[in-house]
Amino acid sequence: MIKNYKIITLCGSTRFKEQFLEAQKSLTLQGYIVISVGLFGHSGDNEVWTEGTKEMLDDMHLRKIDLADEIFVINVGGYIGESTRREIEYATKTGKKVNYLESDL
C-alpha cells in the first residue's frame, strides 16, 4: 500500500542544529517526509561563508519550500532571523501552511 505522506521543510537559524535534528526525527516519526538544511553555517559548517555559497543555499531553500506542503519553523526562544522571516513570507505567499516549534510566544 502506498501512502500519501506530507512533505515538510524545516526553516530557522542554523545556530539551532540540535533542535533541527530533534524536529527532523520527531516529524519523521509522525509520518512526514522532512526536508532540512544541508549545512549549519552558524554551528560550524564554515563552507557556508565562502563566496556565493550562502546566496545559493538561501535560493535552494526556497526551492525546498516549493517542494513542501508546509514548513516548520525552528524558532527557539521566539528567535526568527532575517533569512527565516523571508522564508516564512515566501511560504505564506505560495500558500504553504506554517507551523512553529514554539507557538505560544
PDB file of C-alpha atoms in Angstrom:
ATOM      1  CA  MET A   1       0.000   0.000   0.000  1.00  0.00           C
ATOM      2  CA  ILE A   2       1.368   3.415  -0.976  1.00  0.00           C
ATOM      3  CA  LYS A   3       0.695   6.204   1.497  1.00  0.00           C
ATOM      4  CA  ASN A   4       0.466   9.881   0.697  1.00  0.00           C
ATOM      5  CA  TYR A   5       2.987  11.372   3.097  1.00  0.00           C
ATOM      6  CA  LYS A   6       3.014  15.149   3.548  1.00  0.00           C
ATOM      7  CA  ILE A   7       6.299  16.912   2.893  1.00  0.00           C
ATOM      8  CA  ILE A   8       7.519  19.464   5.417  1.00  0.00           C
ATOM      9  CA  THR A   9      10.527  21.777   5.107  1.00  0.00           C
ATOM     10  CA  LEU A  10      12.359  22.897   8.234  1.00  0.00           C
ATOM     11  CA  CYS A  11      13.246  26.597   8.461  1.00  0.00           C
ATOM     12  CA  GLY A  12      15.128  28.516  11.118  1.00  0.00           C
ATOM     13  CA  SER A  13      18.512  29.720  12.233  1.00  0.00           C
ATOM     14  CA  THR A  14      21.264  27.174  11.737  1.00  0.00           C
ATOM     15  CA  ARG A  15      22.515  28.032  15.238  1.00  0.00           C
ATOM     16  CA  PHE A  16      19.771  25.635  16.422  1.00  0.00           C
ATOM     17  CA  LYS A  17      21.334  22.479  14.940  1.00  0.00           C
ATOM     18  CA  GLU A  18      20.246  20.224  17.809  1.00  0.00           C
ATOM     19  CA  GLN A  19      16.630  21.429  17.560  1.00  0.00           C
ATOM     20  CA  PHE A  20      16.685  20.882  13.771  1.00  0.00           C
ATOM     21  CA  LEU A  21      17.789  17.281  14.314  1.00  0.00           C
ATOM     22  CA  GLU A  22      15.183  16.719  17.052  1.00  0.00           C
ATOM     23  CA  ALA A  23      12.410  18.180  14.851  1.00  0.00           C
ATOM     24  CA  GLN A  24      13.529  16.069  11.890  1.00  0.00           C
ATOM     25  CA  LYS A  25      13.356  12.915  13.989  1.00  0.00           C
ATOM     26  CA  SER A  26      10.025  13.784  15.603  1.00  0.00           C
ATOM     27  CA  LEU A  27       8.315  14.819  12.356  1.00  0.00           C
ATOM     28  CA  THR A  28       9.641  11.741  10.553  1.00  0.00           C
ATOM     29  CA  LEU A  29       8.153   9.534  13.277  1.00  0.00           C
ATOM     30  CA  GLN A  30       4.859  11.422  12.821  1.00  0.00           C
ATOM     31  CA  GLY A  31       4.832  10.341   9.166  1.00  0.00           C
ATOM     32  CA  TYR A  32       6.214  13.405   7.366  1.00  0.00           C
ATOM     33  CA  ILE A  33       8.835  13.440   4.647  1.00  0.00           C
ATOM     34  CA  VAL A  34      11.232  16.023   6.112  1.00  0.00           C
ATOM     35  CA  ILE A  35      13.415  18.367   4.070  1.00  0.00           C
ATOM     36  CA  SER A  36      16.065  20.187   6.090  1.00  0.00           C
ATOM     37  CA  VAL A  37      19.098  22.390   5.620  1.00  0.00           C
ATOM     38  CA  GLY A  38      22.234  20.866   4.136  1.00  0.00           C
ATOM     39  CA  LEU A  39      24.719  22.882   6.186  1.00  0.00           C
ATOM     40  CA  PHE A  40      24.669  24.547   9.585  1.00  0.00           C
ATOM     41  CA  GLY A  41      26.635  27.748   8.994  1.00  0.00           C
ATOM     42  CA  HIS A  42      26.009  29.129  12.466  1.00  0.00           C
ATOM     43  CA  SER A  43      27.000  25.807  14.044  1.00  0.00           C
ATOM     44  CA  GLY A  44      30.415  25.323  12.491  1.00  0.00           C
ATOM     45  CA  ASP A  45      29.914  24.495   8.792  1.00  0.00           C
ATOM     46  CA  ASN A  46      32.230  27.241   7.573  1.00  0.00           C
ATOM     47  CA  GLU A  47      31.799  26.321   3.894  1.00  0.00           C
ATOM     48  CA  VAL A  48      28.587  28.372   4.008  1.00  0.00           C
ATOM     49  CA  TRP A  49      30.608  31.564   4.220  1.00  0.00           C
ATOM     50  CA  THR A  50      32.635  31.053   1.032  1.00  0.00           C
ATOM     51  CA  GLU A  51      31.828  33.433  -1.808  1.00  0.00           C
ATOM     52  CA  GLY A  52      28.376  32.855  -3.318  1.00  0.00           C
ATOM     53  CA  THR A  53      27.564  29.803  -1.190  1.00  0.00           C
ATOM     54  CA  LYS A  54      25.125  31.421   1.280  1.00  0.00           C
ATOM     55  CA  GLU A  55      23.207  33.030  -1.595  1.00  0.00           C
ATOM     56  CA  MET A  56      22.971  29.658  -3.366  1.00  0.00           C
ATOM     57  CA  LEU A  57      21.810  27.923  -0.182  1.00  0.00           C
ATOM     58  CA  ASP A  58      19.202  30.622   0.509  1.00  0.00           C
ATOM     59  CA  ASP A  59      17.805  30.227  -3.019  1.00  0.00           C
ATOM     60  CA  MET A  60      17.935  26.437  -2.744  1.00  0.00           C
ATOM     61  CA  HIS A  61      15.942  26.620   0.500  1.00  0.00           C
ATOM     62  CA  LEU A  62      13.143  28.447  -1.332  1.00  0.00           C
ATOM     63  CA  ARG A  63      13.078  25.556  -3.827  1.00  0.00           C
ATOM     64  CA  LYS A  64      12.807  23.183  -0.847  1.00  0.00           C
ATOM     65  CA  ILE A  65       9.785  25.186   0.301  1.00  0.00           C
ATOM     66  CA  ASP A  66       8.328  24.833  -3.203  1.00  0.00           C
ATOM     67  CA  LEU A  67       8.549  21.034  -2.834  1.00  0.00           C
ATOM     68  CA  ALA A  68       6.823  21.040   0.559  1.00  0.00           C
ATOM     69  CA  ASP A  69       3.199  21.002   1.647  1.00  0.00           C
ATOM     70  CA  GLU A  70       4.102  23.084   4.703  1.00  0.00           C
ATOM     71  CA  ILE A  71       7.034  24.490   6.654  1.00  0.00           C
ATOM     72  CA  PHE A  72       8.073  24.019  10.269  1.00  0.00           C
ATOM     73  CA  VAL A  73       9.903  26.956  11.831  1.00  0.00           C
ATOM     74  CA  ILE A  74      12.565  26.227  14.442  1.00  0.00           C
ATOM     75  CA  ASN A  75      12.074  29.431  16.492  1.00  0.00           C
ATOM     76  CA  VAL A  76      13.878  28.653  19.745  1.00  0.00           C
ATOM     77  CA  GLY A  77      13.092  31.346  22.314  1.00  0.00           C
ATOM     78  CA  GLY A  78      10.971  33.074  19.666  1.00  0.00           C
ATOM     79  CA  TYR A  79      14.045  33.892  17.547  1.00  0.00           C
ATOM     80  CA  ILE A  80      13.324  34.407  13.845  1.00  0.00           C
ATOM     81  CA  GLY A  81      16.176  35.901  11.831  1.00  0.00           C
ATOM     82  CA  GLU A  82      16.100  37.779   8.555  1.00  0.00           C
ATOM     83  CA  SER A  83      16.522  34.720   6.295  1.00  0.00           C
ATOM     84  CA  THR A  84      13.875  32.752   8.175  1.00  0.00           C
ATOM     85  CA  ARG A  85      11.468  35.696   8.083  1.00  0.00           C
ATOM     86  CA  ARG A  86      11.925  35.822   4.292  1.00  0.00           C
ATOM     87  CA  GLU A  87      11.243  32.075   4.069  1.00  0.00           C
ATOM     88  CA  ILE A  88       8.055  32.406   6.148  1.00  0.00           C
ATOM     89  CA  GLU A  89       6.859  35.235   3.889  1.00  0.00           C
ATOM     90  CA  TYR A  90       7.656  33.146   0.798  1.00  0.00           C
ATOM     91  CA  ALA A  91       5.843  30.097   2.191  1.00  0.00           C
ATOM     92  CA  THR A  92       2.804  32.181   3.110  1.00  0.00           C
ATOM     93  CA  LYS A  93       2.757  33.864  -0.308  1.00  0.00           C
ATOM     94  CA  THR A  94       2.870  30.472  -2.038  1.00  0.00           C
ATOM     95  CA  GLY A  95       0.031  29.051   0.091  1.00  0.00           C
ATOM     96  CA  LYS A  96       2.038  26.797   2.403  1.00  0.00           C
ATOM     97  CA  LYS A  97       0.920  26.093   5.946  1.00  0.00           C
ATOM     98  CA  VAL A  98       3.366  27.500   8.537  1.00  0.00           C
ATOM     99  CA  ASN A  99       3.907  25.720  11.869  1.00  0.00           C
ATOM    100  CA  TYR A 100       6.233  26.770  14.678  1.00  0.00           C
ATOM    101  CA  LEU A 101       8.306  24.842  17.208  1.00  0.00           C
ATOM    102  CA  GLU A 102       7.332  27.416  19.845  1.00  0.00           C
ATOM    103  CA  SER A 103       3.865  28.713  19.012  1.00  0.00           C
ATOM    104  CA  ASP A 104       2.935  30.090  22.424  1.00  0.00           C
ATOM    105  CA  LEU A 105       5.267  33.108  22.347  1.00  0.00           C
TER     106      LEU A 105
END
